[in-house]
mmCIF file of C-alpha atoms in Angstrom:
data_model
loop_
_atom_site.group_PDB
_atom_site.id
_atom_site.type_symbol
_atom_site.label_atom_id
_atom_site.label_comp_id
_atom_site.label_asym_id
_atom_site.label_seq_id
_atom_site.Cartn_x
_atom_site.Cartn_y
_atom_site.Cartn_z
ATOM 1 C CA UNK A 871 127.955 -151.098 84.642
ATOM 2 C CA UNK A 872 131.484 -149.438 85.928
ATOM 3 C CA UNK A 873 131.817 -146.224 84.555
ATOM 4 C CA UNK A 874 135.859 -147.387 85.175
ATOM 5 C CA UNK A 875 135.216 -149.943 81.969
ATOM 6 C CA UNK A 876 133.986 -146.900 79.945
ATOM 7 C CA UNK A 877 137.153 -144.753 81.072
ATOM 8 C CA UNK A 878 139.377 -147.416 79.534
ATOM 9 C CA UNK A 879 137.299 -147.582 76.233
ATOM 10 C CA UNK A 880 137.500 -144.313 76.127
ATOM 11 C CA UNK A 881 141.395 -144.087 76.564
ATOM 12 C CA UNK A 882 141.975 -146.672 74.467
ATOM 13 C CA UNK A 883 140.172 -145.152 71.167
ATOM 14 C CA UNK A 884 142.104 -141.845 72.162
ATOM 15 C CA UNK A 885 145.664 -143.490 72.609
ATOM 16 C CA UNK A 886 145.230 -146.338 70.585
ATOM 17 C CA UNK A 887 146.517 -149.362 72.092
ATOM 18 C CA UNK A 888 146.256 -151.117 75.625
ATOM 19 C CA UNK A 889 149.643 -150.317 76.495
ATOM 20 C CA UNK A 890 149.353 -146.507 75.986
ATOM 21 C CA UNK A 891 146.157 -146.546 77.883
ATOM 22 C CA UNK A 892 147.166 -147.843 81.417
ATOM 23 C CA UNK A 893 149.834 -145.643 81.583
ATOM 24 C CA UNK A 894 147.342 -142.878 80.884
ATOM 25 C CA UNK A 895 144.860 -144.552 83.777
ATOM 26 C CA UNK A 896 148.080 -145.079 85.597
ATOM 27 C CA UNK A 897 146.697 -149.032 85.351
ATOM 28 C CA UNK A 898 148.096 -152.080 84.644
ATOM 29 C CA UNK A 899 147.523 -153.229 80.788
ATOM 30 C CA UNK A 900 145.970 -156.534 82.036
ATOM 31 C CA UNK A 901 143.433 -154.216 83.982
ATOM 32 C CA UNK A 902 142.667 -152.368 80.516
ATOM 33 C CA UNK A 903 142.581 -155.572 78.875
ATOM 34 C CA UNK A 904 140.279 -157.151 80.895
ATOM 35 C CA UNK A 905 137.623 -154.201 81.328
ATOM 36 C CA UNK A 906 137.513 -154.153 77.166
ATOM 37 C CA UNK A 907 137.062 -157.855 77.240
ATOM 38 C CA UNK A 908 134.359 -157.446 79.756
ATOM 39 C CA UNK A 909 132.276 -154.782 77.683
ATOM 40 C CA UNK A 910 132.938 -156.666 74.557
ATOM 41 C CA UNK A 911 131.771 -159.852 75.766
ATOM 42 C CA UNK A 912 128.733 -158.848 77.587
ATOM 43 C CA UNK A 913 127.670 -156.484 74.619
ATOM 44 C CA UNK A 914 128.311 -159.236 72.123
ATOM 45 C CA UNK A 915 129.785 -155.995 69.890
ATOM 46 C CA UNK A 916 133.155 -156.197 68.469
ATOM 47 C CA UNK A 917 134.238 -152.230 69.459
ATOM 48 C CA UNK A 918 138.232 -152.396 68.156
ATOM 49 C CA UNK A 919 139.900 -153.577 64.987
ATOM 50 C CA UNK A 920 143.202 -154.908 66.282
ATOM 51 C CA UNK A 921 145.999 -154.934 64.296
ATOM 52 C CA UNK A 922 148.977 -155.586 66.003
ATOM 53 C CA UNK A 923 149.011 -153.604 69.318
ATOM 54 C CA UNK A 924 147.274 -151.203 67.314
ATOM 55 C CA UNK A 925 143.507 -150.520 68.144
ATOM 56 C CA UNK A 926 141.043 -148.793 66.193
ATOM 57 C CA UNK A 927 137.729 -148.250 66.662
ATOM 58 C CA UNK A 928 134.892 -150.011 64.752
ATOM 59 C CA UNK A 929 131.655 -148.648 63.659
ATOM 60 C CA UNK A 930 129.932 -149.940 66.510
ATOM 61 C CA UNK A 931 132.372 -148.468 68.657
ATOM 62 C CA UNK A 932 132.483 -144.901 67.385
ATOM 63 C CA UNK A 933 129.102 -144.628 68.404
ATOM 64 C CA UNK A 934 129.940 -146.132 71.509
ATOM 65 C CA UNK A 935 132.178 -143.606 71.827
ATOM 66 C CA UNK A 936 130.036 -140.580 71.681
ATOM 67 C CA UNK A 937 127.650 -142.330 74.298
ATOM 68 C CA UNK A 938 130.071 -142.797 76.764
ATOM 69 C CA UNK A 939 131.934 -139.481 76.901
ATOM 70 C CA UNK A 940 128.763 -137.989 77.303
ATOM 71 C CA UNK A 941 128.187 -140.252 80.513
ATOM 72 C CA UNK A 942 131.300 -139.471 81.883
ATOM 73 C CA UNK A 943 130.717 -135.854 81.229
ATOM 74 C CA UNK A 944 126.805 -136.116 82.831
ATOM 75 C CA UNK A 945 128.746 -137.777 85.650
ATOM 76 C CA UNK A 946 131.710 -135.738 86.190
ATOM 77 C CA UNK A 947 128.037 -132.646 86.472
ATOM 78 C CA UNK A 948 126.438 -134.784 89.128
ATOM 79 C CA UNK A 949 129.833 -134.576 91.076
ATOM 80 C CA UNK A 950 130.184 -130.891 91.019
ATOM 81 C CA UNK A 951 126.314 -130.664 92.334
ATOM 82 C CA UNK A 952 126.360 -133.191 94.933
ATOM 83 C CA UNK A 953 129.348 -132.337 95.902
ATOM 84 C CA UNK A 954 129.509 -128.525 96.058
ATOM 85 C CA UNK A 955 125.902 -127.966 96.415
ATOM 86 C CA UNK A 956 125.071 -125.281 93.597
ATOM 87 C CA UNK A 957 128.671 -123.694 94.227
ATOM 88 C CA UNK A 958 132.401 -124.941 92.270
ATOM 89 C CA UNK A 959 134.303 -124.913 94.873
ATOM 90 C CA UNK A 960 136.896 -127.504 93.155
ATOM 91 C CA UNK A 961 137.265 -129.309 89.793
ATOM 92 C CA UNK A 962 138.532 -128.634 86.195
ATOM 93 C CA UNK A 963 137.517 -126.385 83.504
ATOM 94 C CA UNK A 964 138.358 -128.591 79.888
ATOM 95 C CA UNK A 965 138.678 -125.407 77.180
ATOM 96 C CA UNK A 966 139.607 -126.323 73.401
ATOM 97 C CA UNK A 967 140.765 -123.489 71.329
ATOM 98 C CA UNK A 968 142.855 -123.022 67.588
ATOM 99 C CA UNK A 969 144.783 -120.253 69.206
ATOM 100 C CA UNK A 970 145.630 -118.284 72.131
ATOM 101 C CA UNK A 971 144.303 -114.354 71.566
ATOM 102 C CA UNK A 972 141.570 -114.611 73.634
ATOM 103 C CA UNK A 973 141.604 -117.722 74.841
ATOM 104 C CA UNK A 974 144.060 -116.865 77.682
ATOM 105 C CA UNK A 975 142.750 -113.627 78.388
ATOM 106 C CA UNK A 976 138.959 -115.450 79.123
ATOM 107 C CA UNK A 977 141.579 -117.826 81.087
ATOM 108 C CA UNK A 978 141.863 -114.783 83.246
ATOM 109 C CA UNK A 979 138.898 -113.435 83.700
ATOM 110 C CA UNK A 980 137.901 -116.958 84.581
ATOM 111 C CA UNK A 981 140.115 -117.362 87.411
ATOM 112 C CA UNK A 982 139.579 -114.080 88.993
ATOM 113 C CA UNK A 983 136.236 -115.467 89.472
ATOM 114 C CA UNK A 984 137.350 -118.995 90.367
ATOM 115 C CA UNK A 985 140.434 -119.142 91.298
ATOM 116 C CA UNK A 986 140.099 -122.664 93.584
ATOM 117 C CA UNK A 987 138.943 -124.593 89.550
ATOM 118 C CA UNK A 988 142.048 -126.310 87.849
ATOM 119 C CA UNK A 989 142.322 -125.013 83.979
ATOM 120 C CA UNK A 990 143.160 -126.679 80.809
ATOM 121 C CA UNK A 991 143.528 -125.767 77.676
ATOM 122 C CA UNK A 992 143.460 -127.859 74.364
ATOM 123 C CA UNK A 993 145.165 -126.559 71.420
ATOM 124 C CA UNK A 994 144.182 -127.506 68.133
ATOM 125 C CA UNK A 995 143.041 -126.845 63.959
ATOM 126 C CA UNK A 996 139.361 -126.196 64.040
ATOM 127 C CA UNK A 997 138.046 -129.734 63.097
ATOM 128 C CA UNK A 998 139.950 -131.057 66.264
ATOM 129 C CA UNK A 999 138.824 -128.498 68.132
ATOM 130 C CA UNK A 1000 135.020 -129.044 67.633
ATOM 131 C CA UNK A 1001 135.406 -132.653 67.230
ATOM 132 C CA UNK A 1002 136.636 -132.652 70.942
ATOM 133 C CA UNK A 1003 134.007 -130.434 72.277
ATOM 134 C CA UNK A 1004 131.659 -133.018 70.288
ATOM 135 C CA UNK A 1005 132.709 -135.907 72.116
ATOM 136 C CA UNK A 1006 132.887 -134.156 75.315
ATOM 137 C CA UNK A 1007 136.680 -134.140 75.564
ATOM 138 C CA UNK A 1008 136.441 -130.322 76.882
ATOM 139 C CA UNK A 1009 134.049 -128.183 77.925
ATOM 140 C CA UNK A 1010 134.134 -125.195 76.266
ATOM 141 C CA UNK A 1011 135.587 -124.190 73.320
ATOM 142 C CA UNK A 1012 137.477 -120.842 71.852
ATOM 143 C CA UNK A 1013 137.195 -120.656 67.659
ATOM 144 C CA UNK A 1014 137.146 -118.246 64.902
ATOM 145 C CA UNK A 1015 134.048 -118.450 62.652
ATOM 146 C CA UNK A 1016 130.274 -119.291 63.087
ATOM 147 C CA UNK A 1017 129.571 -123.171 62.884
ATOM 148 C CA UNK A 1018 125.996 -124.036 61.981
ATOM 149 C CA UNK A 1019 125.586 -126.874 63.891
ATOM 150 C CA UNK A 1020 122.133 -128.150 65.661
ATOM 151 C CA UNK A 1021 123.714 -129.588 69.043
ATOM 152 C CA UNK A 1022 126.203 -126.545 69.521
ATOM 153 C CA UNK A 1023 125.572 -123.055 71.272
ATOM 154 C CA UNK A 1024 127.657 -120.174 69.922
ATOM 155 C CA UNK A 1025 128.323 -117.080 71.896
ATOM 156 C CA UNK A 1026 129.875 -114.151 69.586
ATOM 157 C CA UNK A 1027 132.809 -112.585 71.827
ATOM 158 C CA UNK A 1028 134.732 -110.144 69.562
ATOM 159 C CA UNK A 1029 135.441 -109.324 65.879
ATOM 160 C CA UNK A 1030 138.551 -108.287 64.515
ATOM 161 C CA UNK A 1031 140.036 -106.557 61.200
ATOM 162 C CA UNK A 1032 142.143 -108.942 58.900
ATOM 163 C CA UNK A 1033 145.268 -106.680 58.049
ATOM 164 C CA UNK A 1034 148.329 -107.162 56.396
ATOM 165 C CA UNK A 1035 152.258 -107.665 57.163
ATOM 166 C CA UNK A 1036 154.913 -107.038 54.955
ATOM 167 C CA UNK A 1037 158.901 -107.198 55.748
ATOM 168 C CA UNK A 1038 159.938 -103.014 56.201
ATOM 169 C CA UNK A 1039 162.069 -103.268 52.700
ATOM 170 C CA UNK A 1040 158.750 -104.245 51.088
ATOM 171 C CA UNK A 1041 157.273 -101.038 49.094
ATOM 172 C CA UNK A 1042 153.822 -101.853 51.099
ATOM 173 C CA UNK A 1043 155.777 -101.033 54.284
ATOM 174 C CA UNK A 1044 155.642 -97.259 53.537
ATOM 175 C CA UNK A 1045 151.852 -96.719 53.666
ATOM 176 C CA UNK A 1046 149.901 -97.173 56.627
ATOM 177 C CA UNK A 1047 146.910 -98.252 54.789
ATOM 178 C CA UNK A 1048 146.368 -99.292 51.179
ATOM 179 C CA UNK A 1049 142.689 -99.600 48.970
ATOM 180 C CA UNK A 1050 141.711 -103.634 48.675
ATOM 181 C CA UNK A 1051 142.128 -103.112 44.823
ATOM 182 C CA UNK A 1052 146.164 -102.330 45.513
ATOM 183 C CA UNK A 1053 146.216 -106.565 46.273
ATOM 184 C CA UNK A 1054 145.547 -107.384 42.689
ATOM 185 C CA UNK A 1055 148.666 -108.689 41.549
ATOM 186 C CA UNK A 1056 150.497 -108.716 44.940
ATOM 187 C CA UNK A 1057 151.995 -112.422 46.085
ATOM 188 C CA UNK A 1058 149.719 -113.489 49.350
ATOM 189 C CA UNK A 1059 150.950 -115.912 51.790
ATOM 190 C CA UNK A 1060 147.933 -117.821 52.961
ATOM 191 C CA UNK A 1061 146.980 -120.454 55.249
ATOM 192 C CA UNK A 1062 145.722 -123.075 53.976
ATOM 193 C CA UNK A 1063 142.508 -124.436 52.737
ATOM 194 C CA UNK A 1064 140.210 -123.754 55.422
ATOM 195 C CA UNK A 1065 141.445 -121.132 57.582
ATOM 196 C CA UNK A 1066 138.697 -118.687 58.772
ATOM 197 C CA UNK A 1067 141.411 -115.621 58.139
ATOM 198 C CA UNK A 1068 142.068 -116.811 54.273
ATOM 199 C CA UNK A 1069 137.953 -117.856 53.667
ATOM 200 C CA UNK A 1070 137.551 -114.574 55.197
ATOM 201 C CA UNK A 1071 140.071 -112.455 52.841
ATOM 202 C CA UNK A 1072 139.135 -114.016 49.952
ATOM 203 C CA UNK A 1073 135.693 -113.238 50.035
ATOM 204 C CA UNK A 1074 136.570 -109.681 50.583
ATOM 205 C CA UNK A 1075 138.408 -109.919 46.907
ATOM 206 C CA UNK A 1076 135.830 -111.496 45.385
ATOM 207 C CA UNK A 1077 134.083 -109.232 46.429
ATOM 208 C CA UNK A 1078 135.850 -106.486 44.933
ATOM 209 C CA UNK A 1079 136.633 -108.226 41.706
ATOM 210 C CA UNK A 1080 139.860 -109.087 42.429
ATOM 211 C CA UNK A 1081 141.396 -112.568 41.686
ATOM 212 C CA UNK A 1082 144.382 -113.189 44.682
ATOM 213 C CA UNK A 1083 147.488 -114.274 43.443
ATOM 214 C CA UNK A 1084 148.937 -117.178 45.915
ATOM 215 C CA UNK A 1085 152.752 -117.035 46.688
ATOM 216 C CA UNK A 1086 152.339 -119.732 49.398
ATOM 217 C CA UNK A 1087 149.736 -121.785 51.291
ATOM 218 C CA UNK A 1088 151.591 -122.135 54.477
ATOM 219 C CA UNK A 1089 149.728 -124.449 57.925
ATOM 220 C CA UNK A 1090 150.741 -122.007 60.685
ATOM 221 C CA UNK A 1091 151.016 -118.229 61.439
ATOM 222 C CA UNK A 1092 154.733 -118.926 62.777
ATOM 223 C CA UNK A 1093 155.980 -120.302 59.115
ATOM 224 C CA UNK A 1094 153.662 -117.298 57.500
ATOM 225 C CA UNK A 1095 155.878 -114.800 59.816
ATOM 226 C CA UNK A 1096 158.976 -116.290 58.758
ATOM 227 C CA UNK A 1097 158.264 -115.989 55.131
ATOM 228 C CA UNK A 1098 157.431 -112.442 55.260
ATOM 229 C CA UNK A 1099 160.452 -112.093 56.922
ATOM 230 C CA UNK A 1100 162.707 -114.058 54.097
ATOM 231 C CA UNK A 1101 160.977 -111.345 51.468
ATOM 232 C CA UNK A 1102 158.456 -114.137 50.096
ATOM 233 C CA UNK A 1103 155.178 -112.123 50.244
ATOM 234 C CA UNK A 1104 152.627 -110.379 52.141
ATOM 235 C CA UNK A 1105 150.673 -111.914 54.800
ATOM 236 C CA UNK A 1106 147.388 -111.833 56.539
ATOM 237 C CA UNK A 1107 146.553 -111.816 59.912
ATOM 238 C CA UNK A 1108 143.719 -111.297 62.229
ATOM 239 C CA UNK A 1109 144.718 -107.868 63.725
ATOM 240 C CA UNK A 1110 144.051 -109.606 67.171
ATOM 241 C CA UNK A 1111 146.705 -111.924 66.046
ATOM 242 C CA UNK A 1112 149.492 -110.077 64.825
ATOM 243 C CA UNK A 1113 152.774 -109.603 66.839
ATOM 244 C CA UNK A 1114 154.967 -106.913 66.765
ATOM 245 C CA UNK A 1115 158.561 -107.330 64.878
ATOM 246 C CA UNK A 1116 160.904 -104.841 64.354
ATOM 247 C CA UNK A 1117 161.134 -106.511 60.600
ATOM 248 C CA UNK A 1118 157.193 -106.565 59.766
ATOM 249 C CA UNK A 1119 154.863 -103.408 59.207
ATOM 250 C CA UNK A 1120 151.243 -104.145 59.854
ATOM 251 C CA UNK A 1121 149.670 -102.471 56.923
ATOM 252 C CA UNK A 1122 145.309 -101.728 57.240
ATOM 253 C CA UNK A 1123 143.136 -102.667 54.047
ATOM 254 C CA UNK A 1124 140.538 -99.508 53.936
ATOM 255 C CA UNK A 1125 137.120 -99.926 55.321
ATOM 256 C CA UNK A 1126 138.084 -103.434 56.976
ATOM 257 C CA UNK A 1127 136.318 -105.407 54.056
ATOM 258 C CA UNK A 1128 137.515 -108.269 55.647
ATOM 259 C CA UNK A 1129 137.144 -109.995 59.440
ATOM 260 C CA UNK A 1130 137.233 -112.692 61.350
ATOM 261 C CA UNK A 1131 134.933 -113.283 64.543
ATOM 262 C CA UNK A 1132 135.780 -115.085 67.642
ATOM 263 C CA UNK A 1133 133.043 -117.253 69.367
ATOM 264 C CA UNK A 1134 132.795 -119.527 72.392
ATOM 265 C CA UNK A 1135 131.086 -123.073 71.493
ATOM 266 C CA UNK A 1136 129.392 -125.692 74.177
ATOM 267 C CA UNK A 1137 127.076 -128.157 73.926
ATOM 268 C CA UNK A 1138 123.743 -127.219 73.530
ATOM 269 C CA UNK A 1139 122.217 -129.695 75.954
ATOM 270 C CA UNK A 1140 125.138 -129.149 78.681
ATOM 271 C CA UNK A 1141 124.443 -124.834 78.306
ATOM 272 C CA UNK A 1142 122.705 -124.616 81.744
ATOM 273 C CA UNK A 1143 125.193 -127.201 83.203
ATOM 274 C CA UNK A 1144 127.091 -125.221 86.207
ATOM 275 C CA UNK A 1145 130.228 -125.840 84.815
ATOM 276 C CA UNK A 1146 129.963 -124.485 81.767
ATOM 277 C CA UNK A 1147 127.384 -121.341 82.664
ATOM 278 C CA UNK A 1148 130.073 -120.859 85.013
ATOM 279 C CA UNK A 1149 132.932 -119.956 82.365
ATOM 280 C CA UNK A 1150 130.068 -118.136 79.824
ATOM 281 C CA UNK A 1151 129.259 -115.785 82.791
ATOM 282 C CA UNK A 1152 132.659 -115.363 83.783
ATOM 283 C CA UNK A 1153 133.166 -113.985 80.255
ATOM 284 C CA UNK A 1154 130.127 -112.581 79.395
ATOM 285 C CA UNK A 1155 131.204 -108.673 81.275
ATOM 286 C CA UNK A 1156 135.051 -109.227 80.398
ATOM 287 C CA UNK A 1157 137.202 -105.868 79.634
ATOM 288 C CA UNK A 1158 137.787 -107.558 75.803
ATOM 289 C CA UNK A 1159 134.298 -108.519 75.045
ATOM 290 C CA UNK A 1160 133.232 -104.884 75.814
ATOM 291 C CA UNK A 1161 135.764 -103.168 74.349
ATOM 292 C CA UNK A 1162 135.945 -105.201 71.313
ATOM 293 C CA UNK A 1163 133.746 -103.037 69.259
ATOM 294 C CA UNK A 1164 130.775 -104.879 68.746
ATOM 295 C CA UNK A 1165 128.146 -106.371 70.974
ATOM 296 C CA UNK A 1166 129.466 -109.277 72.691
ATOM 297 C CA UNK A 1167 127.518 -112.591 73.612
ATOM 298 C CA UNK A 1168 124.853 -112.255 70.660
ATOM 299 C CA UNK A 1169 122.923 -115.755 70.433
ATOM 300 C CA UNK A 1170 123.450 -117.376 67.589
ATOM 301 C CA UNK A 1171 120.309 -119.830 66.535
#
C-alpha cells in the first residue's frame, strides 16, 4: 500500500480536517479525500469521526496512528542508508524539547559535526513533547526529569541547582544565599501542576518540614519573571534557566536541596538507528555535558 495514503492519514489526525491537510501536503483536498476513502474502504475500519469539516480520530484510528508514523519513520531510516551508504550526508534531524537551555547549545554541537543535515526543533509542555517523540513526530527529544517508560531510552546530560529570584527592593535581594527553612512563610510563584522545577522544589520542603505558601501558579517562566518584577513573590528557576535583569537578584538555597536534571529521550527500538546515534554521539563529548558537574550520558534502565 502507498506510504502517500498513510502521509495524508497522518496529516489529517494532526491538522484535523481535509482542507488543512492538502495545504500541509501542498495537495489538492480531493487528493486527501480520496486516499482516506481508499484506506477506509479497503480496511473496512471507520478511522475519523466527522463532524462538520472537523475530523477526529477514532479508536481504531489512534492505533492506526502509532503504526503508521512508525512506518514512515522506518522508511524515512531506509532512505538515509540506501541512500548515503552508512554516512548522513543530507536529511533532517526532528528534536522536541520544553525549552531552549540546552537544547540549542546540543543544536550546535550537532551541526559542527553535520553541518550538510537540516534541523528542527519542536517546542512544547512535557506531555507534548514525549507524546511526539512517541508517535515518531521527532526524533529526539530535550526534557527535564527522568520518565520511566519501557519503549524510551534516557541519556542524563546535565543537572542544575533550582535557585531563587526576587525583584532588588525585595529584602531577599540583599543576601546571596539564604537556609531552605528562610522559605517558610515566604509567597512562591510556581509553575503549575506538573512542572519538573516546582515537583522538584517542593520535595526539597517537604523535605525539610516546611509547608510552601503559594502566591501564584503561573504556566510559563516569562509570566513568573514578570510577576517578580510587579513585587508579587519570589520565584524559582532552574539556575540553567535564569536570565539576567537588572530588576531580579538570583538568590542560592544552601546545599542545593533542590534540582532539576536534563535528559535526551529516543525510542528505544530506533537507539542504534543512524540518525539518531548520530545526534547522541554528537552530544555525548559536548563542552556542557562535561562541564556540567556530573557525569554525563549515564544509562538509565
Amino acid at each position: 500500500m502507498s506510504t502517500a495514503r498513510y502521509r495524508a492519514f497522518i496529516s489529517v489526525a494532526q491538522q484535523g480536517s481535509l482542507s488543512a491537510a492538502a495545504r500541509s501536503l501542498g495537495v489538492s483536498q480531493p487528493t486527501v479525500s480520496s486516499q482516506i476513502a481508499t484506506l477506509e474502504r479497503q480496511s473496512q475500519i471507520e478511522l475519523f469521526h466527522r463532524q462538520g469539516y472537523r475530523m477526529t480520530l477514532t479508536s481504531a484510528g489512534h492505533k492506526l496512528m502509532a503504526l503508521a508514523q512508525k512506518l514512515l519513520a522506518l522508511e524515512s531510516e531506509t532512505e538515509f542508508f540506501l541512500r548515503d551508504s552508512g554516512q548522513l550526508n543530507q536529511g533532517e534531524l526532528k528534536i522536541g524539547a520544553v525549552g531552549p537551555f540546552h537544547v540549542i547549545e546540543m543544536v550546535a554541537s550537532y551541526r559542527a559535526r553535520h553541518p550538510q543535515l537540516q534541523l528542527s526543533i519542536r517546542m512544547g509542555n512535557s506531555q507534548q513533547v514525549l507524546q511526539d517523540l512517541e508517535n515518531y513526530t521527532t526524533d529526539v527529544s530535550v526534557l527535564a526529569g527522568l520518565y520511566d517508560r519501557p519503549e524510551l531510552l534516557a541519556r542524563e546530560y546535565a543537572r542544575h541547582a533550582i535557585i531563587l529570584f526576587a525583584h532588588v527592593d525585595h529584602p531577599l535581594a540583599r543576601r546571596e544565599q539564604i537556609e531552605i527553612h528562610e522559605l517558610r512563610g515566604q509567597p512562591l510563584l510556581l509553575r503549575e501542576q506538573g512542572s519538573t522545577t516546582r515537583s522538584a522544589l517542593e520535595k526539597a520542603l517537604r523535605e525539610a518540614g516546611i509547608e510552601p505558601r503559594t502566591s501564584l501558579e503561573i504556566g510559563s517562566r516569562e509570566a513568573i519573571r514578570e510577576a517578580v518584577a510587579r513585587g508579587l513573590g519570589v520565584g524559582t528557576v532552574s539556575e540553567a534557566e535564569f536570565i539576567a535583569d537588572p530588576r531580579f537578584k538570583p538568590i542560592r538555597i544552601a546545599g542545593d536541596p533542590a534540582r532539576t536534571t536534563t535528559y535526551v529521550y529516543c525510542m528505544k527500538e530506533r537507539s542504534e538507528s543512524l540518525l539518531v546515534r548520530s545526534f547522541l554521539n554528537a552530544i555525548e563529548n559536548s563542552e556542557s555535558a562535561q562541564t556540567a558537574g556530573q557525569r554525563a550520558f549515564a544509562p538509565k534502565p
